[in-house]
Coordinates of C-alpha atoms in Angstrom, one line a residue:
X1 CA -55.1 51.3 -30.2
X2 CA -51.6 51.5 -29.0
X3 CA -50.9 50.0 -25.8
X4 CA -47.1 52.2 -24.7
X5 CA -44.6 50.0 -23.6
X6 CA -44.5 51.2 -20.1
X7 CA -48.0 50.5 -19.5
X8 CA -47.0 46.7 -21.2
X9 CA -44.2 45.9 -19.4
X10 CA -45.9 46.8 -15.8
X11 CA -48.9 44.9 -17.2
X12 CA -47.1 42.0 -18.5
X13 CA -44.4 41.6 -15.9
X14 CA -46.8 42.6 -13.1
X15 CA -49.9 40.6 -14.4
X16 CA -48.3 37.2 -15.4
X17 CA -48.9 36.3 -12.1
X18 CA -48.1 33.2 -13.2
X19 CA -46.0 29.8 -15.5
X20 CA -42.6 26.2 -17.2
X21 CA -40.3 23.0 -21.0
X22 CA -38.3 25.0 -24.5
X23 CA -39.9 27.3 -26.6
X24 CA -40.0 24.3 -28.9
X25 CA -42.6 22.9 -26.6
X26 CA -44.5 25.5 -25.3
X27 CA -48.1 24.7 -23.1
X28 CA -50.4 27.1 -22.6
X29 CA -51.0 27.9 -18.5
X30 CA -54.1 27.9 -17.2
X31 CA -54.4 30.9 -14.8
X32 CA -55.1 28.2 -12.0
X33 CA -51.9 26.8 -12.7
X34 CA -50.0 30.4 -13.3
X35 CA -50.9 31.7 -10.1
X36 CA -49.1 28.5 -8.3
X37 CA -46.3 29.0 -10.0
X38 CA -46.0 32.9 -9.7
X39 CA -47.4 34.0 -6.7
X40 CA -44.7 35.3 -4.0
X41 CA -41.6 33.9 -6.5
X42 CA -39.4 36.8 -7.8
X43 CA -39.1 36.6 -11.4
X44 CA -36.6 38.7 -14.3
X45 CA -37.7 39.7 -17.2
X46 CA -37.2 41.0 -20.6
X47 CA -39.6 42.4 -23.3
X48 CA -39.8 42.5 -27.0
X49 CA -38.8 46.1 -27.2
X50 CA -35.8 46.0 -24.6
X51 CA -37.9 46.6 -21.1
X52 CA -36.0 44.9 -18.7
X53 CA -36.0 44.0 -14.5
X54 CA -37.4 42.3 -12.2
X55 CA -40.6 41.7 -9.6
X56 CA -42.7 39.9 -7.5
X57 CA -46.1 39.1 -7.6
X58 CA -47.9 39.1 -4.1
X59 CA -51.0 37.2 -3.1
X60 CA -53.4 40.2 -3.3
X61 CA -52.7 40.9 -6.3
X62 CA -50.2 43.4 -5.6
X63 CA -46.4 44.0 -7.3
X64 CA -43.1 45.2 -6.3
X65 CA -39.8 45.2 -8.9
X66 CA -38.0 47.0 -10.4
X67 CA -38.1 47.9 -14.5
X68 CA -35.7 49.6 -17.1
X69 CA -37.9 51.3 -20.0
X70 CA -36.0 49.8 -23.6
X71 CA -32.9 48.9 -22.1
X72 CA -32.4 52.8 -21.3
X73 CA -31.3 54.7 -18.3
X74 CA -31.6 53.2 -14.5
X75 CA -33.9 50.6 -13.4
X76 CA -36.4 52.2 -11.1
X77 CA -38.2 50.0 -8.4
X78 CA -41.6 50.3 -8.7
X79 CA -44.6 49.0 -6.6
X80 CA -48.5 48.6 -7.7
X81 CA -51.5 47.7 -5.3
X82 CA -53.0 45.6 -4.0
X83 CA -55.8 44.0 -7.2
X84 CA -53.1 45.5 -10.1
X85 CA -52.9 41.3 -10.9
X86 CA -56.5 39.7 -11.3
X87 CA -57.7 36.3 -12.6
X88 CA -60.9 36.7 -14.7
X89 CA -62.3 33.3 -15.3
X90 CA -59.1 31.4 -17.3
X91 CA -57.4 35.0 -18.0
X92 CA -54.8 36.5 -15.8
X93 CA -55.8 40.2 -16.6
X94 CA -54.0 43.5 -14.8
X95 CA -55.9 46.5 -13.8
X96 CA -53.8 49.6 -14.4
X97 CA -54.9 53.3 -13.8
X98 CA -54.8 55.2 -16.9
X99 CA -55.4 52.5 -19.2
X100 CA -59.1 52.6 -21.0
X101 CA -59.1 48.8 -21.2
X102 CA -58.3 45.9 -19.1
X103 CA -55.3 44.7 -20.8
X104 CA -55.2 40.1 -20.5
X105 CA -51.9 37.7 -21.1
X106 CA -51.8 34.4 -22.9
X107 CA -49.6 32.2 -20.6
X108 CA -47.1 29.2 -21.9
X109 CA -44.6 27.5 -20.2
X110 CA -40.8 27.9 -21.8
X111 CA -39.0 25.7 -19.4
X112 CA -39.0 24.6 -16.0
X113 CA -38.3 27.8 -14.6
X114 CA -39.9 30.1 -17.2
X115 CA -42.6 31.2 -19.1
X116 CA -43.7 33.6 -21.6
X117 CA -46.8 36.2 -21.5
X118 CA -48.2 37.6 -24.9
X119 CA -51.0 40.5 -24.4
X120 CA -53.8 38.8 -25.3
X121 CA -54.6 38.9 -29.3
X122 CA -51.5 40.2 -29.7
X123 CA -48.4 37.8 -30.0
X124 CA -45.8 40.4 -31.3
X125 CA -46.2 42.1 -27.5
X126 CA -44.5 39.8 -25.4
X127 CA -42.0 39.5 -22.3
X128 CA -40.2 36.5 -21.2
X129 CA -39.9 35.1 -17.4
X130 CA -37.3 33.5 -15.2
X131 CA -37.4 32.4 -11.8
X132 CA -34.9 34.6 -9.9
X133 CA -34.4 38.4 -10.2
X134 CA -31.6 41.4 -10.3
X135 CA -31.4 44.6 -9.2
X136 CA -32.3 44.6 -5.7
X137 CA -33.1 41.0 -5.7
X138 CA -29.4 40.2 -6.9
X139 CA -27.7 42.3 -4.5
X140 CA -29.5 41.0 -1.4
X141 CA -28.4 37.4 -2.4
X142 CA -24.8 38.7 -3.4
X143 CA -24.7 40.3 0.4
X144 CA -25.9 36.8 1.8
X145 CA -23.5 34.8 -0.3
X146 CA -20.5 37.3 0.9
X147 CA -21.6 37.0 4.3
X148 CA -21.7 33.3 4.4
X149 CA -18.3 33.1 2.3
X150 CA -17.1 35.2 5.0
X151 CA -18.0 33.0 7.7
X152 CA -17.4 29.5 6.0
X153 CA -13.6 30.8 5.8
X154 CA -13.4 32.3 8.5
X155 CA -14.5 29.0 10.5
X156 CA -12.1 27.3 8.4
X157 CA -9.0 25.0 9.9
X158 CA -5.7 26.8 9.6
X159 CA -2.9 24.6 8.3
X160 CA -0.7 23.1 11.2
X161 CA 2.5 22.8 9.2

């Protein structure tokens, strides 16, 4: 069975819902210690096949980012419900409509800010995370920064000379 690569990057960006040293050192996440790590951050990402963006993964189990489909056209912010992200026993699983299986991630921490999800059984299908985002996440931050750049000069001392 062929899982399409839209249905694994919402699943694996969206059900990570969780992860941290180098690829060198990877340790497995428990989905205990995922979910601390995940839940309510905002996260980038990038997939084995080009799928890039961004998202967040809420406490209900719910996600909102943004994703661009092989690296192709526009990123398009997307949003799933509440219970898309589950934890079944030490699994962080995703529940997608449309999808005749219940698709599960192997977690391991990357670095201090990142981790890497594999589908489960399947370590040739995998995205990579990093604390912080783009898209929409990046230009909210870039309109803060400007804003306090702004401010912080215009607050500044003039020269008396």
């Amino acid at each position: 069975m062929r899982l399409p690569s839209t249905h694994l990057a919402a699943a694996c960006l969206f059900s990570t819902g969780v992860a941290l040293a180098s690829p060198a050192s990877a340790e497995p996440l428990s989905a205990d210690a995922a979910q601390r790590f995940v839940m309510g951050r905002t996260f980038s990402y990038s997939c084995y096949e080009g799928t890039a963006g961004s998202g967040r993964i809420l406490e209900d189990g719910s996600v909102a980012g943004t994703i661009q489909m092989r690296g192709r056209g526009s990123a398009r912010y997307v949003t799933l419900p509440a219970g898309t992200i589950l934890v079944k026993g030490e699994a962080v699983c995703a529940k997608l409509k449309g999808l005749a299986f219940q698709p599960c991630f192997d977690l391991e921490k990357t670095g201090k800010n990142s981790f890497r999800g594999n589908l489960a059984g399947a370590n040739r299908l995998w995205c990579e995370f990093k604390r912080g985002g783009s898209g929409r996440t990046r230009l909210a931050e870039r309109g803060a920064d400007v804003k306090s750049t702004k401010t912080a000069q215009a607050e500044a001392p003039s020269d008396p000379r």
